[in-house]
Coordinates of C-alpha atoms in Angstrom, one line a residue:
M192 CA 122.3 73.2 132.9
K193 CA 118.9 73.7 133.7
Y194 CA 117.7 77.0 134.2
T195 CA 115.8 77.9 137.5
A196 CA 114.0 79.8 135.6
S197 CA 112.2 77.2 134.1
I198 CA 109.8 76.3 136.8
L199 CA 106.8 78.8 136.4
F200 CA 104.5 79.1 139.5
V201 CA 100.8 80.3 139.9
Y202 CA 100.3 82.4 142.9
L203 CA 96.2 81.7 143.8
T204 CA 95.3 84.2 146.2
T205 CA 91.7 84.8 147.9
T206 CA 91.3 87.9 147.1
L207 CA 91.6 87.6 143.2
L208 CA 88.9 84.5 143.7
S209 CA 86.6 87.0 146.0
Q210 CA 86.4 88.9 142.6
K211 CA 83.4 87.4 141.5
E212 CA 80.9 85.4 143.6
L213 CA 80.8 82.1 141.3
S214 CA 77.0 80.7 141.4
L215 CA 77.2 76.5 141.4
E216 CA 76.1 76.2 137.6
D217 CA 79.0 78.9 137.3
A218 CA 81.6 77.1 139.5
V219 CA 81.1 73.3 137.6
M220 CA 80.0 73.9 134.1
Q221 CA 82.4 77.4 133.4
Q222 CA 84.9 76.0 135.7
Y223 CA 86.8 74.9 131.6
R224 CA 85.3 77.7 129.8
A225 CA 84.6 81.5 130.9
F226 CA 86.6 80.4 133.7
Y227 CA 89.7 79.1 132.5
P228 CA 92.9 80.7 132.9
E229 CA 95.2 82.3 130.3
R230 CA 98.4 80.3 129.7
I231 CA 101.0 79.6 127.1
V232 CA 100.5 76.5 125.0
G233 CA 103.6 73.8 124.8
F234 CA 106.1 76.3 126.4
N235 CA 109.7 75.1 126.3
W236 CA 113.3 76.9 126.6
L237 CA 115.6 76.6 123.9
P238 CA 118.5 74.6 125.9
N239 CA 121.5 76.4 127.0
T240 CA 119.9 80.0 125.5
T241 CA 117.7 82.7 126.6
D242 CA 115.0 81.9 123.7
Y243 CA 112.1 80.0 124.0
V244 CA 109.5 78.5 122.1
Y245 CA 105.3 78.5 122.7
L246 CA 102.5 76.9 120.3
S247 CA 99.7 79.0 119.0
N248 CA 96.2 78.2 121.0
D249 CA 94.9 76.0 118.1
W250 CA 98.3 73.8 118.4
T251 CA 98.9 75.0 115.0
T252 CA 101.8 77.2 114.8
L253 CA 105.3 77.0 116.7
Y254 CA 106.5 80.6 117.9
K255 CA 110.3 81.6 119.0
S256 CA 110.5 84.3 121.6
S257 CA 113.4 85.3 123.7
V258 CA 113.2 87.3 127.7
S259 CA 115.0 90.4 126.1
S260 CA 113.0 91.0 123.3
K261 CA 108.9 90.5 122.6
K262 CA 109.6 90.0 118.8
E263 CA 107.2 87.0 118.0
E264 CA 109.5 84.6 115.0
I265 CA 106.9 81.9 113.2
L266 CA 109.7 78.7 113.4
L267 CA 107.2 76.1 111.8
T268 CA 103.6 75.6 110.8
A269 CA 101.4 72.4 110.8
D270 CA 101.5 72.3 106.9
D271 CA 105.8 72.6 107.3
L272 CA 105.2 70.0 109.5
E273 CA 102.9 67.3 107.7
E274 CA 105.7 68.2 104.5
I275 CA 108.9 67.4 106.4
L276 CA 107.2 64.1 107.8
D277 CA 105.4 63.2 105.2
I278 CA 102.4 62.0 106.9
E279 CA 99.0 63.9 107.3
M280 CA 99.6 66.2 110.7
Y281 CA 97.6 68.7 111.5
R282 CA 98.1 70.1 114.6
F283 CA 101.4 69.9 116.9
Y284 CA 102.2 67.5 120.0
P285 CA 103.7 67.6 123.3
M286 CA 107.8 68.8 122.1
Q287 CA 111.3 67.9 124.0
F288 CA 114.1 70.3 122.8
V289 CA 117.2 68.6 123.2
S290 CA 119.3 72.0 121.2
K291 CA 118.0 74.7 120.2
D292 CA 117.1 73.7 116.7
V293 CA 116.4 69.4 117.8
F294 CA 113.4 68.3 119.3
Y295 CA 111.2 65.2 119.7
M296 CA 107.9 64.4 118.6
N297 CA 105.0 62.0 119.5
N298 CA 101.5 61.7 118.2
G299 CA 100.8 58.9 120.7
T300 CA 102.1 55.9 119.0
S301 CA 105.0 57.3 116.6
F302 CA 108.0 59.3 118.0
F303 CA 109.8 61.8 116.0
K304 CA 113.1 63.4 115.6
I305 CA 113.1 67.5 113.6
N306 CA 115.5 69.4 112.8
L307 CA 114.3 73.0 112.4
K308 CA 117.7 74.0 110.5
E309 CA 118.1 70.7 108.2
R310 CA 114.3 70.6 108.2
K311 CA 114.6 66.9 108.0
A312 CA 112.7 64.6 110.4
E313 CA 113.4 61.0 111.0
I314 CA 111.0 58.3 112.9
L315 CA 112.5 56.7 115.6
H316 CA 109.9 54.5 117.4
D317 CA 106.4 53.2 116.1
L318 CA 104.9 51.4 119.0
E319 CA 103.1 47.8 118.6
E320 CA 99.2 47.7 118.5
N321 CA 97.3 48.4 121.7
A322 CA 100.7 49.5 123.3
N323 CA 99.6 52.7 125.5
A324 CA 101.5 55.3 127.8
P325 CA 104.6 55.8 126.0
L326 CA 107.2 57.6 127.6
F327 CA 110.3 59.1 125.7
E328 CA 114.0 59.5 127.3
P329 CA 115.0 62.4 124.7
S330 CA 119.0 61.6 126.1
S331 CA 119.6 58.0 125.6
G332 CA 116.1 57.8 122.6
R333 CA 114.7 54.9 124.7
L334 CA 111.7 54.4 124.9
A335 CA 109.1 52.6 127.8
Y336 CA 105.5 51.9 127.8
L337 CA 103.3 49.3 128.2
L338 CA 102.0 46.7 127.2
N339 CA 99.2 43.5 128.5
N340 CA 100.0 45.0 132.5
N341 CA 103.5 44.9 131.6
V342 CA 106.4 47.2 131.2
L343 CA 108.6 47.4 128.1
V344 CA 111.7 49.5 126.3
R345 CA 112.5 49.8 123.2
Y346 CA 116.7 51.1 123.1
E347 CA 118.3 53.5 121.5
D348 CA 118.1 50.9 117.6
S349 CA 114.2 50.9 118.0
K350 CA 115.0 46.8 117.3
K351 CA 115.7 45.8 120.7
V352 CA 112.8 45.2 123.0
I353 CA 113.2 44.1 126.2
S354 CA 110.5 42.9 128.8
V355 CA 110.9 44.7 132.1
T356 CA 108.2 42.9 133.8
Q357 CA 106.4 39.7 133.0
N358 CA 103.5 40.0 134.6
K359 CA 100.8 36.6 133.8
D360 CA 98.5 37.4 136.8
E361 CA 96.1 39.9 136.1
N362 CA 96.1 41.0 139.2
I363 CA 99.7 41.9 138.7
V364 CA 99.6 45.2 137.2
S365 CA 103.1 47.4 136.9
G366 CA 103.5 51.1 135.0
Q367 CA 100.5 52.2 135.7
A368 CA 99.5 55.2 138.2
I369 CA 98.8 53.9 141.6
A370 CA 96.6 55.1 144.8
R371 CA 93.7 56.2 142.4
S372 CA 96.0 58.7 141.4
E373 CA 96.5 60.6 145.0
F374 CA 99.0 62.4 146.5
G375 CA 100.2 63.9 143.1
I376 CA 99.9 60.5 141.6
T377 CA 99.6 60.4 137.6
D378 CA 102.2 58.3 135.8
G379 CA 103.4 54.8 136.2
L380 CA 107.2 55.4 134.5
F381 CA 110.3 57.3 135.2
W382 CA 112.9 57.9 133.5
S383 CA 116.2 59.1 135.5
P384 CA 118.1 61.9 134.1
K385 CA 120.0 60.3 131.0
G386 CA 118.2 57.4 130.7
K387 CA 120.4 54.2 132.7
Y388 CA 117.3 53.9 134.3
L389 CA 113.6 53.5 135.0
A390 CA 111.3 53.4 138.0
F391 CA 108.0 52.0 137.6
Y392 CA 105.2 51.0 140.0
E393 CA 103.8 47.7 140.1
K394 CA 100.4 47.2 142.1
D395 CA 99.1 44.3 143.3
E396 CA 95.5 44.1 143.1
S397 CA 94.3 40.5 144.1
K398 CA 92.8 41.5 147.2
V399 CA 90.7 44.5 145.5
H400 CA 87.3 43.6 144.8
N401 CA 85.9 44.3 141.2
Y402 CA 83.1 47.1 140.6
P403 CA 81.0 47.8 138.2
L404 CA 80.7 51.0 135.3
L405 CA 78.6 51.2 133.0
D406 CA 80.0 52.0 129.6
I407 CA 77.8 54.4 127.4
N408 CA 79.6 54.3 124.0
Q409 CA 78.1 51.4 123.2
T410 CA 74.5 50.6 122.7
P411 CA 73.1 49.3 124.5
G412 CA 76.0 49.6 127.1
A413 CA 77.8 47.2 128.7
L414 CA 79.2 46.8 131.9
N415 CA 83.0 47.1 132.7
S416 CA 85.0 45.5 135.5
I417 CA 87.6 47.9 137.3
K418 CA 89.8 47.2 140.3
Y419 CA 88.2 49.8 143.1
P420 CA 88.9 49.8 146.7
M421 CA 85.8 50.7 148.5
A422 CA 86.1 52.4 152.2
G423 CA 86.4 49.5 154.3
Q424 CA 87.9 47.3 152.3
K425 CA 91.4 46.0 150.6
S426 CA 93.2 47.7 148.9
E427 CA 96.0 47.3 146.3
K428 CA 99.7 46.5 147.5
A429 CA 102.2 48.6 146.0
R430 CA 106.0 48.6 145.2
V431 CA 108.5 50.8 143.1
G432 CA 110.6 48.7 140.9
I433 CA 114.4 50.4 139.0
F434 CA 115.1 48.8 136.1
N435 CA 118.5 49.5 134.9
T436 CA 119.2 49.6 131.3
A437 CA 122.5 48.1 131.2
N438 CA 122.4 45.3 132.7
Q439 CA 118.9 45.0 132.3
K440 CA 118.0 43.9 135.5
T441 CA 115.1 44.7 138.0
V442 CA 115.5 45.6 141.9
F443 CA 112.4 47.0 144.2
I444 CA 113.2 49.2 146.9
E445 CA 112.8 48.9 150.6
T446 CA 110.1 49.9 151.7
L447 CA 110.2 50.9 155.5
K448 CA 107.3 51.9 157.2
D449 CA 103.3 51.3 156.9
P450 CA 102.5 48.3 154.7
E451 CA 99.3 49.2 153.9
G452 CA 100.9 53.0 153.0
Y453 CA 101.4 55.6 149.9
L454 CA 104.5 55.4 147.9
T455 CA 105.1 59.0 146.4
N456 CA 106.3 61.8 144.6
I457 CA 108.6 59.6 142.7
S458 CA 112.3 61.2 141.2
F459 CA 115.7 60.5 140.7
T460 CA 118.9 63.1 141.5
P461 CA 120.6 64.5 138.7
D462 CA 123.7 62.1 138.9
E463 CA 121.4 59.0 138.6
K464 CA 122.6 58.0 141.8
Y465 CA 119.2 57.8 143.7
L466 CA 116.0 58.1 143.8
F467 CA 113.5 59.7 145.5
V468 CA 110.8 58.6 147.1
A469 CA 107.9 60.0 149.4
E470 CA 106.0 57.5 151.6
V471 CA 103.1 57.9 153.3
N472 CA 101.3 56.3 156.3
R473 CA 97.3 54.9 156.0
A474 CA 97.1 57.0 158.7
Q475 CA 98.5 59.9 156.1
N476 CA 99.4 62.0 159.1
H477 CA 102.9 61.5 158.6
M478 CA 105.2 61.4 155.4
W479 CA 109.0 60.6 154.9
L480 CA 111.1 61.6 152.3
N481 CA 113.4 58.4 151.4
V482 CA 116.1 58.0 149.4
Y483 CA 117.3 54.7 148.1
D484 CA 120.3 53.5 146.0
A485 CA 119.1 53.6 142.4
M486 CA 121.8 50.6 141.4
N487 CA 120.5 48.2 144.1
G488 CA 116.9 49.7 145.7
A489 CA 118.4 49.9 149.0
F490 CA 117.4 52.6 151.5
V491 CA 119.9 55.0 151.9
K492 CA 118.3 57.8 154.2
T493 CA 115.3 59.6 155.6
I494 CA 115.7 63.4 154.5
L495 CA 112.9 65.0 155.7
E496 CA 109.8 64.2 157.5
E497 CA 106.4 65.5 157.8
T498 CA 103.5 65.2 160.6
N499 CA 100.2 66.7 161.1
D500 CA 97.6 65.7 163.4
K501 CA 95.2 66.1 160.5
W502 CA 97.0 65.0 156.9
V503 CA 99.9 65.8 155.1
E504 CA 99.5 65.4 151.8
P505 CA 103.1 65.4 149.4
E506 CA 101.9 66.1 146.2
H507 CA 105.2 66.9 144.0
P508 CA 108.2 65.5 143.7
P509 CA 111.4 67.1 144.1
Y510 CA 112.6 69.6 141.9
F511 CA 116.6 69.3 141.1
P512 CA 117.6 73.4 139.6
C513 CA 121.2 72.4 139.0
D514 CA 122.1 69.2 137.1
K515 CA 125.5 69.5 139.2
K516 CA 124.4 69.4 142.9
N517 CA 121.4 67.1 144.5
N518 CA 120.2 70.0 146.1
F519 CA 116.7 70.0 145.8
I520 CA 113.7 72.2 146.4
W521 CA 110.5 70.6 148.0
M522 CA 107.0 71.9 148.0
S523 CA 104.8 71.9 151.5
E524 CA 102.0 72.9 153.0
K525 CA 103.5 72.5 156.1
D526 CA 103.4 75.8 157.4
G527 CA 99.7 76.0 156.5
F528 CA 100.0 77.1 152.5
M529 CA 102.3 75.8 149.7
N530 CA 105.3 77.1 149.8
L531 CA 108.7 76.3 148.6
Y532 CA 111.6 75.2 150.2
Y533 CA 115.7 75.1 149.3
Y534 CA 117.7 71.7 150.6
D535 CA 121.0 70.2 150.1
F536 CA 121.2 66.2 149.8
E537 CA 121.7 66.5 154.1
G538 CA 118.2 67.7 154.4
K539 CA 119.5 71.2 155.3
L540 CA 117.4 74.0 154.6
I541 CA 119.5 75.9 152.6
D542 CA 116.7 78.6 152.2
Q543 CA 112.7 79.2 152.6
I544 CA 112.0 80.2 148.8
T545 CA 108.2 81.5 149.0
D546 CA 106.9 81.8 152.2
H547 CA 103.3 83.2 152.0
K548 CA 100.0 83.2 153.2
F549 CA 98.3 81.9 149.7
V550 CA 98.9 79.0 147.7
V551 CA 102.1 78.3 145.1
K552 CA 101.4 75.8 142.7
S553 CA 103.5 74.7 140.0
I554 CA 102.5 74.6 136.5
V555 CA 105.4 72.8 134.6

């Protein structure tokens, strides 16, 4: 059971911002320094408890605390971690807890399972050279990653590797973020809750012109070409694939609206039967939150629609607060400010959770 308390929100108000008049230099040069907001590093709930863990600001100490107590307990240090893993480890990396004593962690190339109680660890996966964008799924122990514009899945025994896509044309790119990371798009790979399915973006950039960028990291500088859709020119053609880890087959969803539109805010339902995709038309003034069958990619229904004379901009995928139901929380600016709305799977509004005249922002 997920804890609804695991959603943290920051309320940003104009009154807070107006307490200090910023110069242009402050706003640009100090946004990640003097004016960077305080935050908790590496926050994780310990499953099925009211305890949580977090890291020191330098990522070298793992602390434990509880909602009912302000006591701070040191669970592990980077030196302890180095001793357990028997490899150099100067800091902690992002963690995923699967129980109060066991968590997964990776340093970008190797993936570890660490038992705090037993003070033991094992290496689950080691990535090939040039592999990138790894995404680990803790329920199944499977790992998705990219290699040469293709998506690969390494199974839990680490020896079985399936090439989900076999793109030989360099203009076809699978598993990367699309649409220049607009509409909240930051990733290209998406596991279902228990690892049965892997959704991924695929884009055809054959109509997109190359754009030269100067690489100043070498002397003399060199030009690197990237695909970049300039205004008035052709854009990429995107689609969403769903890989079934059981039968090792891939299907692509049946998009319905604008062929030049955007596919955003991907999320699986807790029962792994359906995939949510927010489809936005090219004019960016109409959004359809569509539901697809995860097994065959078929369109099931449009659960929500939003329109605006100026634009619509979905930025957050549906959040499912309970793992036993497909009810979801949707974040929307349809009333002028980002607020939270709780819907059932039929698209019926159960409750408007927030109704503010200031921005609600998800930070996890």
